[in-house]
Tab-separated table of C-alpha atoms in Angstrom:
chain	number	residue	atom	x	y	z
A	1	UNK	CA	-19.850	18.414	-5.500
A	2	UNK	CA	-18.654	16.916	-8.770
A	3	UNK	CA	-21.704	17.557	-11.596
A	4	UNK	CA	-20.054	15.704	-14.499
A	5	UNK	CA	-17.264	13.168	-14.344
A	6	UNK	CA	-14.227	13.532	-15.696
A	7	UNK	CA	-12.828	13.260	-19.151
A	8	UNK	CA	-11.504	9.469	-19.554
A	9	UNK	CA	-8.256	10.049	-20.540
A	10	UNK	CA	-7.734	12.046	-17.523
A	11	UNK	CA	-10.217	10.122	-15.486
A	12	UNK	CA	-7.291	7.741	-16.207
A	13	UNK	CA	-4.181	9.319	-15.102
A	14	UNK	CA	-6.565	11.189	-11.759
A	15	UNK	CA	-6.562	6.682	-11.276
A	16	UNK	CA	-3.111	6.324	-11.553
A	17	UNK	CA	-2.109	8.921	-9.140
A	18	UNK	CA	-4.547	7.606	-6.650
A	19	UNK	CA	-1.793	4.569	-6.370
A	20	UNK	CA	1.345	5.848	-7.607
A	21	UNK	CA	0.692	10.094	-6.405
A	22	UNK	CA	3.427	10.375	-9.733
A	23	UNK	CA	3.742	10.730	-13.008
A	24	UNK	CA	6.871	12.025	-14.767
A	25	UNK	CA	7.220	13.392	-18.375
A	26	UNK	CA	10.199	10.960	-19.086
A	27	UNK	CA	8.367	7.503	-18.189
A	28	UNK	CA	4.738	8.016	-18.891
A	29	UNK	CA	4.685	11.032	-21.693
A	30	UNK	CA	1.387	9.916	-22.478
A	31	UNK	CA	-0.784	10.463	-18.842
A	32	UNK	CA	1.676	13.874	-18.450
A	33	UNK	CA	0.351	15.931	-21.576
A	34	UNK	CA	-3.273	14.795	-20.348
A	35	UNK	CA	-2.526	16.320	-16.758
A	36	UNK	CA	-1.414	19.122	-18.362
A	37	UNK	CA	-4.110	19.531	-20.700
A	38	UNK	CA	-6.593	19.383	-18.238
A	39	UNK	CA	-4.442	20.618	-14.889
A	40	UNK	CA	-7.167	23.062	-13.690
A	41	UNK	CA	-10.067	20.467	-13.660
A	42	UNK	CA	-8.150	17.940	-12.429
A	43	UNK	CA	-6.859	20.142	-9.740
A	44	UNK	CA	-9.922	21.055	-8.502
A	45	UNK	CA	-11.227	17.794	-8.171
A	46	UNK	CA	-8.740	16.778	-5.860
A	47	UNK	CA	-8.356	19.475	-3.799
A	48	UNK	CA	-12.643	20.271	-3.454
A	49	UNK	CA	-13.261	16.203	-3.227
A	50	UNK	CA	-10.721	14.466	-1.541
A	51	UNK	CA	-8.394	17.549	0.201
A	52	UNK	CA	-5.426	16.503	-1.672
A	53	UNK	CA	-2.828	19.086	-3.643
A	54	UNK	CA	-1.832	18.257	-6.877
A	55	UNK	CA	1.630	20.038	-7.569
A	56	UNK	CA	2.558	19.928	-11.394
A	57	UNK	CA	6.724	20.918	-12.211
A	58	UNK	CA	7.081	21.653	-15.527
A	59	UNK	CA	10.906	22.303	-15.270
A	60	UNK	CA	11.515	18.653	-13.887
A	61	UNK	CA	8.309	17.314	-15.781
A	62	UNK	CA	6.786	15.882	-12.491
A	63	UNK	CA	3.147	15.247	-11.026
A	64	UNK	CA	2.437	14.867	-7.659
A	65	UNK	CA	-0.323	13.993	-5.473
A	66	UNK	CA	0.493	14.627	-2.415
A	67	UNK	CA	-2.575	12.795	-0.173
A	68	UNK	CA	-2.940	13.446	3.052
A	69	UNK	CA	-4.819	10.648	5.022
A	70	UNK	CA	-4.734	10.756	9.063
A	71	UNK	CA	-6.052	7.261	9.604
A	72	UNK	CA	-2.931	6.409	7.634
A	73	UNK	CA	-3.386	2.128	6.553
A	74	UNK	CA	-1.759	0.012	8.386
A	75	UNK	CA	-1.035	-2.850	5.743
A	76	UNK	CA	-0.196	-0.888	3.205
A	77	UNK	CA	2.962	1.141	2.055
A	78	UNK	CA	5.754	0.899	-0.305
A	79	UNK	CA	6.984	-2.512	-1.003
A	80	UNK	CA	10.531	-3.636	-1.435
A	81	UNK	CA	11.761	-3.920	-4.678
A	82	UNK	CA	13.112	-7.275	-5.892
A	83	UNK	CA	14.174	-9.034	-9.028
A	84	UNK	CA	11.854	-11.924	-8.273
A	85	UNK	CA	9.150	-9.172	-8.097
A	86	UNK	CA	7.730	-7.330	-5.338
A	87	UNK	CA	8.657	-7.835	-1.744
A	88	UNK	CA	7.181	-7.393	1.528
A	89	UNK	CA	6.325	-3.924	2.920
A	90	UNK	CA	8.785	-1.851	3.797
A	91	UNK	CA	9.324	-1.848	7.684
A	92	UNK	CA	9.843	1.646	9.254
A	93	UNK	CA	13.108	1.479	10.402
A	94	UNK	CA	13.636	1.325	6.596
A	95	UNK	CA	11.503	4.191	5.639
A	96	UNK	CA	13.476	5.941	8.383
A	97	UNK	CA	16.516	5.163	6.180
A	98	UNK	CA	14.794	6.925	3.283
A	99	UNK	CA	14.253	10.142	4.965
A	100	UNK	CA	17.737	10.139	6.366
A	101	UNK	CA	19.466	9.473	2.930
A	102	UNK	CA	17.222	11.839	0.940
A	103	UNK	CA	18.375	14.503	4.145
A	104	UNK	CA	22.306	13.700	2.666
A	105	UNK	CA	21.239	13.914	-0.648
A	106	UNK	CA	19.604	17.355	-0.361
A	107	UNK	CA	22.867	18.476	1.114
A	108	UNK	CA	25.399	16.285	-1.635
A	109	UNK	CA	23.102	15.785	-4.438
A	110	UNK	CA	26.198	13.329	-5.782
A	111	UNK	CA	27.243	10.872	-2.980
A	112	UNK	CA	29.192	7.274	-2.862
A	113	UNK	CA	27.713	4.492	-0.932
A	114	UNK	CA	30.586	4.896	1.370
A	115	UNK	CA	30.146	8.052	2.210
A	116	UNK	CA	26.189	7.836	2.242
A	117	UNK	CA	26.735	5.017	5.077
A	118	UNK	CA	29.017	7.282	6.829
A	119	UNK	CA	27.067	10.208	7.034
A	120	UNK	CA	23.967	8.199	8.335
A	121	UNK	CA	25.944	6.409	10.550
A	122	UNK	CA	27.013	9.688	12.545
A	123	UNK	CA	23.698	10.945	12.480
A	124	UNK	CA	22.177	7.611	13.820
A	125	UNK	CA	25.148	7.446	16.259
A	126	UNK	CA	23.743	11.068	17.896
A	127	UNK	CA	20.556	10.627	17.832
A	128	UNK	CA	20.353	6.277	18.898
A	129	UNK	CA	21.051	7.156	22.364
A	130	UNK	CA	17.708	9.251	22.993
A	131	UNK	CA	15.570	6.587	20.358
A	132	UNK	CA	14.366	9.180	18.198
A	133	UNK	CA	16.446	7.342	15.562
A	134	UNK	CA	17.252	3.749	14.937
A	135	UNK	CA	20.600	2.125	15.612
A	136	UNK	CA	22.847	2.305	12.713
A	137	UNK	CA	26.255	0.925	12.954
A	138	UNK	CA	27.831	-0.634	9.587
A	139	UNK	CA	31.356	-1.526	10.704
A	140	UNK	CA	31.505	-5.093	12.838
A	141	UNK	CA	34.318	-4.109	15.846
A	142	UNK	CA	33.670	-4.671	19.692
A	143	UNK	CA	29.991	-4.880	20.555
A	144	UNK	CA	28.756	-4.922	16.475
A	145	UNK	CA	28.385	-8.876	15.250
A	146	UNK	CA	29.276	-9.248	11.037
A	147	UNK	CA	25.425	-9.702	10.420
A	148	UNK	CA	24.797	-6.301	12.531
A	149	UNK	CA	26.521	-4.644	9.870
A	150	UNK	CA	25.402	-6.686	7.077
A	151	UNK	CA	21.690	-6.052	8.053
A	152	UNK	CA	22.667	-2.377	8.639
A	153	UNK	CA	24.101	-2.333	5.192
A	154	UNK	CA	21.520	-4.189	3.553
A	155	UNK	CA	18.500	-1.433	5.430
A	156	UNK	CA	20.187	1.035	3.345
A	157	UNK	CA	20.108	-0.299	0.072
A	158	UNK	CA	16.565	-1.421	0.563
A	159	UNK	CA	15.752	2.355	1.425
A	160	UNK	CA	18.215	3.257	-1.678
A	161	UNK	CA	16.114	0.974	-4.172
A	162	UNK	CA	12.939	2.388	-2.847
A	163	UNK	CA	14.163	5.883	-4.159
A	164	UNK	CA	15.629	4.665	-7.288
A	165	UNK	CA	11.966	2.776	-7.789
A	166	UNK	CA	10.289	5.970	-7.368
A	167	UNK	CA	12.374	7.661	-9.822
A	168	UNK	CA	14.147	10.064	-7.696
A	169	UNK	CA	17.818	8.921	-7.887
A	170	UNK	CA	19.790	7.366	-10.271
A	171	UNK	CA	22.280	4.765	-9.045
A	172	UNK	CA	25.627	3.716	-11.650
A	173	UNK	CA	26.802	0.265	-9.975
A	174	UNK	CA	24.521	-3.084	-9.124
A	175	UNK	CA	23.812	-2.730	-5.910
A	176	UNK	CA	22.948	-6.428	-5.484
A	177	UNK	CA	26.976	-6.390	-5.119
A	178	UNK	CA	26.947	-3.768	-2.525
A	179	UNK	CA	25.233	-5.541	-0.300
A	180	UNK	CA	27.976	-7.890	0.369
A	181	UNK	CA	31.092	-5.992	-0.644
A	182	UNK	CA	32.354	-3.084	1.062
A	183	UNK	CA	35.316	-2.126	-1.159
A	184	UNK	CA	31.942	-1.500	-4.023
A	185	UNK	CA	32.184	1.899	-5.716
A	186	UNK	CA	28.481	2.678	-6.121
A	187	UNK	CA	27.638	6.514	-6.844
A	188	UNK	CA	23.871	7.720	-6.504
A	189	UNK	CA	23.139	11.046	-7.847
A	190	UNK	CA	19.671	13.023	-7.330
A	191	UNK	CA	17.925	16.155	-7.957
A	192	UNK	CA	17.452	18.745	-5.536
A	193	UNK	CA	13.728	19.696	-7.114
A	194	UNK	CA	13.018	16.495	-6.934
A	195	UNK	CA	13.387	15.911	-3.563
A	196	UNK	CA	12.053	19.048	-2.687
A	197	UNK	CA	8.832	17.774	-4.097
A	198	UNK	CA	8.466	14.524	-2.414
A	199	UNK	CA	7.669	15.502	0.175
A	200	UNK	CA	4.739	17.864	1.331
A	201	UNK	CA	4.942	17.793	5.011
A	202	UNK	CA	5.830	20.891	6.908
A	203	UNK	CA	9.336	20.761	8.340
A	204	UNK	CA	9.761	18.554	11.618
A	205	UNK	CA	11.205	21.681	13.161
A	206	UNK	CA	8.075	23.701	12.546
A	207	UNK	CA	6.124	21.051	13.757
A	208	UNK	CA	7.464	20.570	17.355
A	209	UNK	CA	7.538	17.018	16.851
A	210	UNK	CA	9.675	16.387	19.729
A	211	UNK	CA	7.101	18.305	22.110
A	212	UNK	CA	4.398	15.425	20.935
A	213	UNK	CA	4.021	12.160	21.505
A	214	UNK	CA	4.459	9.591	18.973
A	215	UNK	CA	1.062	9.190	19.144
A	216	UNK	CA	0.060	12.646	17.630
A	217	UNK	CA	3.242	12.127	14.596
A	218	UNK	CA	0.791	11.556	12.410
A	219	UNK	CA	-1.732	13.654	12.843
A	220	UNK	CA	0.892	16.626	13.040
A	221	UNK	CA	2.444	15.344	9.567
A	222	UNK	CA	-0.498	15.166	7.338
A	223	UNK	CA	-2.573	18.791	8.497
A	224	UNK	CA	-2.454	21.055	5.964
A	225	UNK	CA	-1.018	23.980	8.292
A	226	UNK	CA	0.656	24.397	11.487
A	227	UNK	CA	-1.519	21.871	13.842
A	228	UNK	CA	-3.318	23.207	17.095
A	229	UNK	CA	-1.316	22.572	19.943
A	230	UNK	CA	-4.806	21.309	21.673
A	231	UNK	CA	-5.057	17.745	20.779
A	232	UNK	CA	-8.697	18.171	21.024
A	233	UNK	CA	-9.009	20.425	18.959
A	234	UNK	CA	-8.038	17.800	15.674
A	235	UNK	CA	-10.339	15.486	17.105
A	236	UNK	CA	-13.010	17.808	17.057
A	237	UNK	CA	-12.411	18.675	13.933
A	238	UNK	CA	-12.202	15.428	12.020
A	239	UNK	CA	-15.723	14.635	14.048
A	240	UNK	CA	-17.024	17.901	12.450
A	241	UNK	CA	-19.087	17.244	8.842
A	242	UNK	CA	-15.896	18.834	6.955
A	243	UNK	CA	-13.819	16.100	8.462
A	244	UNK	CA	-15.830	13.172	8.376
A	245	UNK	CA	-16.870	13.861	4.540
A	246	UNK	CA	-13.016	13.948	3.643
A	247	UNK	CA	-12.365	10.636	5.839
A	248	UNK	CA	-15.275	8.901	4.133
A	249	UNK	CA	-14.135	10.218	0.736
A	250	UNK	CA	-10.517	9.272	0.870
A	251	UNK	CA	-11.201	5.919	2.024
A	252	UNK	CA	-13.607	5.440	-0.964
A	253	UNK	CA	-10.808	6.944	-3.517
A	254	UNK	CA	-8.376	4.651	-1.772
A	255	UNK	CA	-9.175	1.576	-0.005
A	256	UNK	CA	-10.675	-1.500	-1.599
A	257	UNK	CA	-13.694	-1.579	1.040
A	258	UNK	CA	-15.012	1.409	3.108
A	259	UNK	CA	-17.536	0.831	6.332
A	260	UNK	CA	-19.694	2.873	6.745
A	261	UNK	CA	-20.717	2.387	10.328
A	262	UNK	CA	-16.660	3.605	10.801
A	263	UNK	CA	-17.544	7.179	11.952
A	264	UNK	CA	-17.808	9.420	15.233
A	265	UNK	CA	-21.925	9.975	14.354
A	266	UNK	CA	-24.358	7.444	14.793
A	267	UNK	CA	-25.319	7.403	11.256
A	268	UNK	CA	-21.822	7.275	9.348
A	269	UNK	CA	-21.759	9.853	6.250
A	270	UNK	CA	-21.650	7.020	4.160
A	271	UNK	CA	-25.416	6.022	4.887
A	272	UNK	CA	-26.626	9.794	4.174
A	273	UNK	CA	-28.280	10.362	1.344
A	274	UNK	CA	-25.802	13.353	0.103
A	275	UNK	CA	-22.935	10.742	1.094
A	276	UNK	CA	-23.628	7.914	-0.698
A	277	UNK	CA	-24.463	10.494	-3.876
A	278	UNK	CA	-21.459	12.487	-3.223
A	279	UNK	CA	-19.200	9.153	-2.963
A	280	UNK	CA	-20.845	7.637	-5.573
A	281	UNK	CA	-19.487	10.682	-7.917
A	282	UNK	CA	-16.419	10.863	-6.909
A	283	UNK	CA	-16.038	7.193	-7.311
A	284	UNK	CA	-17.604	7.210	-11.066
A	285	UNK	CA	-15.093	10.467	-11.685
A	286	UNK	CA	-12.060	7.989	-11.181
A	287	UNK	CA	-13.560	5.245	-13.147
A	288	UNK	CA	-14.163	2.942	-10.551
A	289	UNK	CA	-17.079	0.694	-9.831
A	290	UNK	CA	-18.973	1.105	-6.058
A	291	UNK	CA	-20.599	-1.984	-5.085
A	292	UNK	CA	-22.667	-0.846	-2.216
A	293	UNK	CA	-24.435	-3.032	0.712
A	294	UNK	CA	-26.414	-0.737	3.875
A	295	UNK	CA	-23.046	-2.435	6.308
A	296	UNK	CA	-20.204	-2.053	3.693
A	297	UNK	CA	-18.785	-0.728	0.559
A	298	UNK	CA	-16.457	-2.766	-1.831
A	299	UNK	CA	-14.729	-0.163	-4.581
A	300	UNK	CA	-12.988	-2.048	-7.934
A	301	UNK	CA	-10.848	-1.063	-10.731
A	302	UNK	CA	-11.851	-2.584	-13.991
A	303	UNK	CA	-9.090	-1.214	-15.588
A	304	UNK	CA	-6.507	-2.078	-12.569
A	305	UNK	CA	-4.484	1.411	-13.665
A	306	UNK	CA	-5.030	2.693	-9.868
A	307	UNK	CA	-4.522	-0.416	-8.269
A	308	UNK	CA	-1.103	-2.957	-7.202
A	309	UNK	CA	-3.921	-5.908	-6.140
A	310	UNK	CA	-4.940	-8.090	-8.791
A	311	UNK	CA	-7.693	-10.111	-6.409
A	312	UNK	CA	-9.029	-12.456	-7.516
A	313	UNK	CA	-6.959	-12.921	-10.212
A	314	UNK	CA	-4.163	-15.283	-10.014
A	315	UNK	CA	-3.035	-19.017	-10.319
A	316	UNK	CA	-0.567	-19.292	-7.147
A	317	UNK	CA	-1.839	-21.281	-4.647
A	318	UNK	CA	-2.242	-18.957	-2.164
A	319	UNK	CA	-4.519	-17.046	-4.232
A	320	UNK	CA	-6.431	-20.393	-4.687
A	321	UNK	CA	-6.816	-20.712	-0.597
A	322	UNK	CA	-7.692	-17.077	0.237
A	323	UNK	CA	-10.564	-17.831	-2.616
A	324	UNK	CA	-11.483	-21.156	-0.906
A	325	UNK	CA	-11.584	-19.823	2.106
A	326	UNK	CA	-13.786	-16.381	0.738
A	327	UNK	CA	-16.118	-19.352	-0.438
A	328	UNK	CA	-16.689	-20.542	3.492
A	329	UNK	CA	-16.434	-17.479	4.886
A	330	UNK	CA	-19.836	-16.072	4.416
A	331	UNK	CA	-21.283	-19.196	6.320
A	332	UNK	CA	-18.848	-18.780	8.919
A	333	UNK	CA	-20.664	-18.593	12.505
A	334	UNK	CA	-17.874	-15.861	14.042
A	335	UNK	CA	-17.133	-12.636	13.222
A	336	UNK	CA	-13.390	-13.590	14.019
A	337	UNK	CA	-11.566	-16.520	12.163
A	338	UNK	CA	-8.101	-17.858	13.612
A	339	UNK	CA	-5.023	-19.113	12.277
A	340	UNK	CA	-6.197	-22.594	13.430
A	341	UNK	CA	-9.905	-22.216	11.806
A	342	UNK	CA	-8.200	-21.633	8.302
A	343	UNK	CA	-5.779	-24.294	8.231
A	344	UNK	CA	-8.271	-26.410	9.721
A	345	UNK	CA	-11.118	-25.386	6.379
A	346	UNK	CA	-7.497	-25.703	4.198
A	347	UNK	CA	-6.883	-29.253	5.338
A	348	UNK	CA	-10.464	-30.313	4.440
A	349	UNK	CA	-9.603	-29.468	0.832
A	350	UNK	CA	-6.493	-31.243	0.713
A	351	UNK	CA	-8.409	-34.354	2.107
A	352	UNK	CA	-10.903	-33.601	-1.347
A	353	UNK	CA	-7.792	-33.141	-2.989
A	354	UNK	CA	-5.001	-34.397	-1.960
A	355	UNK	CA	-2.648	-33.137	-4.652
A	356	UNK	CA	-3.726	-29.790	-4.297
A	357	UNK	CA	-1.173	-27.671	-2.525
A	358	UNK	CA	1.040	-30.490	-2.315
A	359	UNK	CA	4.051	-28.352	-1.088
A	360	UNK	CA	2.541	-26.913	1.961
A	361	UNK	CA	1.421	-30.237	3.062
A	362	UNK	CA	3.834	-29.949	6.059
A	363	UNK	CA	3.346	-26.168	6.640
A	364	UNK	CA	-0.886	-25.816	6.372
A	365	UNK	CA	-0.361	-22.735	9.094
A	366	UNK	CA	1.825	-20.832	6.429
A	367	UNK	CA	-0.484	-21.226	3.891
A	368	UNK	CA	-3.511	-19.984	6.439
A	369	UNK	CA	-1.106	-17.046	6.644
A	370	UNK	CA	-0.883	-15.829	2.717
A	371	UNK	CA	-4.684	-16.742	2.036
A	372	UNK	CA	-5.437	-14.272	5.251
A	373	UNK	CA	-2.862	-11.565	3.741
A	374	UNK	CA	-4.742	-11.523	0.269
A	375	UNK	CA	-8.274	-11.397	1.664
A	376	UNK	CA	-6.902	-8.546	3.756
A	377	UNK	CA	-5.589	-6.745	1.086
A	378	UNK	CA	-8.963	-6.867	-0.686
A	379	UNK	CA	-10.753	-5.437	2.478
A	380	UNK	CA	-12.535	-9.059	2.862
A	381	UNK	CA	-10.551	-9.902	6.409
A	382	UNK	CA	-9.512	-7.080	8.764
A	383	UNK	CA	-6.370	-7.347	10.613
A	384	UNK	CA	-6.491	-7.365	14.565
A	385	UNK	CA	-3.427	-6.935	15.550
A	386	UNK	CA	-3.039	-10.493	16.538
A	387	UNK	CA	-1.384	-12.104	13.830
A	388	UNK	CA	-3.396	-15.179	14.065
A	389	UNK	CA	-6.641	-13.288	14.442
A	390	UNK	CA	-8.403	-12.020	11.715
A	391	UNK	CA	-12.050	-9.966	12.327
A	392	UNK	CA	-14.539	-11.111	8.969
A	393	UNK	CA	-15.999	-8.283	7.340
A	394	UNK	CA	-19.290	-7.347	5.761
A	395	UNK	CA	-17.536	-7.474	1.800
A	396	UNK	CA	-17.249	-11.333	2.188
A	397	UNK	CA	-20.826	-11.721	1.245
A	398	UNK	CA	-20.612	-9.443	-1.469
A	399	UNK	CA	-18.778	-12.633	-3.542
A	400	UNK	CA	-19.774	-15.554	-4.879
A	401	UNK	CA	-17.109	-18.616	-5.118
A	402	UNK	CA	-17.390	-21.942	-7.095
A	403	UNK	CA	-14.973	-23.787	-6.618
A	404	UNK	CA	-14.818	-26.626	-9.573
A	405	UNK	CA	-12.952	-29.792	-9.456
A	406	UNK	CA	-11.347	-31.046	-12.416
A	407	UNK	CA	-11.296	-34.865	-13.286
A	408	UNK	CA	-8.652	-37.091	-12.836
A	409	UNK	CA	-7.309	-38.652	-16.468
A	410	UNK	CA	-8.804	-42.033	-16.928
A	411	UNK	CA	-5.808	-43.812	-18.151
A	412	UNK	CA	-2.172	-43.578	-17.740
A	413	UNK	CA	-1.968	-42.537	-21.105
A	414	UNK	CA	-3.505	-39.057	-20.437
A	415	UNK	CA	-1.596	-36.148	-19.223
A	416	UNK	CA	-1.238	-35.734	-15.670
A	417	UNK	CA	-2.547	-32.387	-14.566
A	418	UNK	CA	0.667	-30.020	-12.539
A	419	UNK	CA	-0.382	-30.715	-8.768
A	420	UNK	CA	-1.232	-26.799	-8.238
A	421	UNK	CA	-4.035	-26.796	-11.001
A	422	UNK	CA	-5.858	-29.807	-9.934
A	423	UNK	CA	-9.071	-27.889	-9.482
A	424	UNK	CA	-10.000	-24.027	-10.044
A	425	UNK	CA	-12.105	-21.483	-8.953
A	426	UNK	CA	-14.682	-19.215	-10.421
A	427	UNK	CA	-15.481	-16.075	-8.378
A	428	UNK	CA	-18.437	-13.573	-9.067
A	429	UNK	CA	-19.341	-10.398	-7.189
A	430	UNK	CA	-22.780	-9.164	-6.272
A	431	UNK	CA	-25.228	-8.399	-3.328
């Protein structure tokens, strides 16, 4: 158990791992000399708290965290890069893409686009037929429309951007351009130690992942040794006291809300007394603040250094409707809330305000859509499934929302107020 926390400036970069799992000498010199400094405490702390290895190269100056999480999050991953900012999550067909080019770049650590597409394109082409890989075919002849092969094209240089976001390749040529022209000499050059230490999952080969179903993938990727071939045998031992403690743990390090009536025992390791304390510690080691209710815990980052959400901050108007809905929400009689029931709550505002989110007047549903999405991503809404069903959780009473209406000028000679800040919102969290 964690006696003392940790020192703050590598409190810090322990944060900053928990959401990036890297830090690299060349980009953030600052957080890498206090992981070195400190290597063996922080070391510890992952690996005796939260199961997680911590791998430090000093010849490539690179930290990694390689986390390990079996109830792997559903709506969250890495998120496309683009130049208007950050896209939408990276679907897996894409994140196949990764593995496959970082599998030609291991053998060609120096590779054209041409020849990248190539190479992936025969391996797709061998493997499409059984569906243990995705269709792949970049050349429009006979059976293969133009935008098949745009698409295809354009899945690669999302998963090539990925890699060149993460810092393991470099790429020499705009790849915006690539996308569209297929005479484009683009080279992308890696390390081999790099990508050697991306990735800490035994090989596929090892792990007989053809002999298990899809369903077990998972599981078998993320144990720490050669898995039991007795499917039972992992479920009995994440319901064991060693597994449930890490589950509870991770989630806490990780997630914006934990539940703690989300375990195999009737009373959730959470709700223990050495639970909560242990939790409580490891949360307080990080630097981050526990806010803790009997049915649900809500975990923030003050400092927002091991975090990509920003909730509630923001002046887009989504943002503004996930907080005016967060305001009804805890008065709510279900403990499901449809598509229908938000735009429904979102029109009532506009009919307060009529200027207020002027340019979704014709598309309220969309709008229902994004405020759901944030209030998900800040544990406040679980996702069903259903993409028009949302189940309410147990964090939306742990905020407080005023919503304020500003005045309209009095005469014409007064500024008009911009039609998205017509009113704001002031949000406070609490029991």
């Amino acid at each position: 158990m964690t006696q003392r926390p940790l020192d703050p400036d590598l409190s810090e970069a322990a944060r900053h791992l928990t959401v990036t799992c890297r830090i690299t000498a060349a980009d953030d010199p600052g957080r890498y000399r206090h992981v070195l400094r400190g290597r063996r405490e922080l070391t510890e702390f992952f690996r005796a708290e939260l199961g997680w290895s911590l791998h430090i190269h000093e010849v490539s100056g690179v930290v990694r965290l390689h986390k390990r999480r079996d109830d792997v999050p559903a709506d969250r991953g890495p998120h496309l890069p683009r130049r208007t900012g950050r896209g939408d999550l990276a679907p897996a067909h894409v994140l196949v893409l990764v593995a496959l080019v970082c599998e030609q770049l291991w053998r060609r650590p120096r590779i054209s686009l041409r020849e990248l597409l190539q190479s992936v394109a025969q391996v797709c082409a061998a493997e499409a037929a059984t569906g243990r890989l995705p269709s792949f075919r970049i050349v429009a002849t006979d059976g293969v429309s133009k935008r098949e092969a745009q698409t295809a094209r354009e899945n690669i240089v999302d998963a090539i951007r990925l890699l060149q976001a993460e810092g393991e390749i470099t790429v020499d040529a705009d790849l915006e351009r690539a996308v569209t022209d297929e005479d484009a000499e683009v080279f992308i050059t890696a390390d081999r130690d790099s990508l050697a230490n991306k990735f800490a999952s035994l090989s596929p080969t090892l792990l007989a992942l053809n002999d298990r179903p899809p369903a077990q993938h998972v599981e078998a990727l993320t144990a720490v040794s050669l898995p039991d071939a007795d499917p039972g045998a992992a479920a009995q031992r994440r319901a064991g006291v060693e597994g449930r403690r890490l589950t509870a743990l991770r989630r806490v390090a990780d997630d914006p809300a934990a539940d703690p009536g989300d375990d195999p025992n009737d009373v959730g390791y959470l709700a223990t007394l050495t639970g909560r304390e242990r939790a409580l510690n490891v949360a307080s080691a990080l630097g981050l603040v526990s806010t803790v209710r009997r049915d649900w815990w809500e975990i923030t980052d003050p400092a927002a250094s091991g975090t990509t959400g920003a909730f509630p901050q923001g002046r887009r108007i989504e943002r503004q409707a996930a907080l005016a809905l967060l305001a009804m929400l805890p008065e709510y009689h279900d403990r499901f809330v449809t598509v229908a029931d938000i735009t429904t709550m979102v029109e009532r505002i506009r009919a307060q305000t009529p200027r207020w989110a002027a340019g979704y007047a014709e598309r309220t549903a969309a709008l229902a859509h994004a405020a759901a999405a944030d209030l998900v991503a800040a544990g406040l809404l679980h996702a069903t499934g259903d993409g028009d069903r949302w189940q309410i959780t147990p964090g939306v009473h742990l905020w407080r929302v005023r919503v304020r209406h500003r005045e309209q000028p009095r005469s014409r000679t007064q500024a008009v107020p911009e039609p998205d800040s017509l009113f704001s919102m002031a949000t406070t969290q609490g029991e």
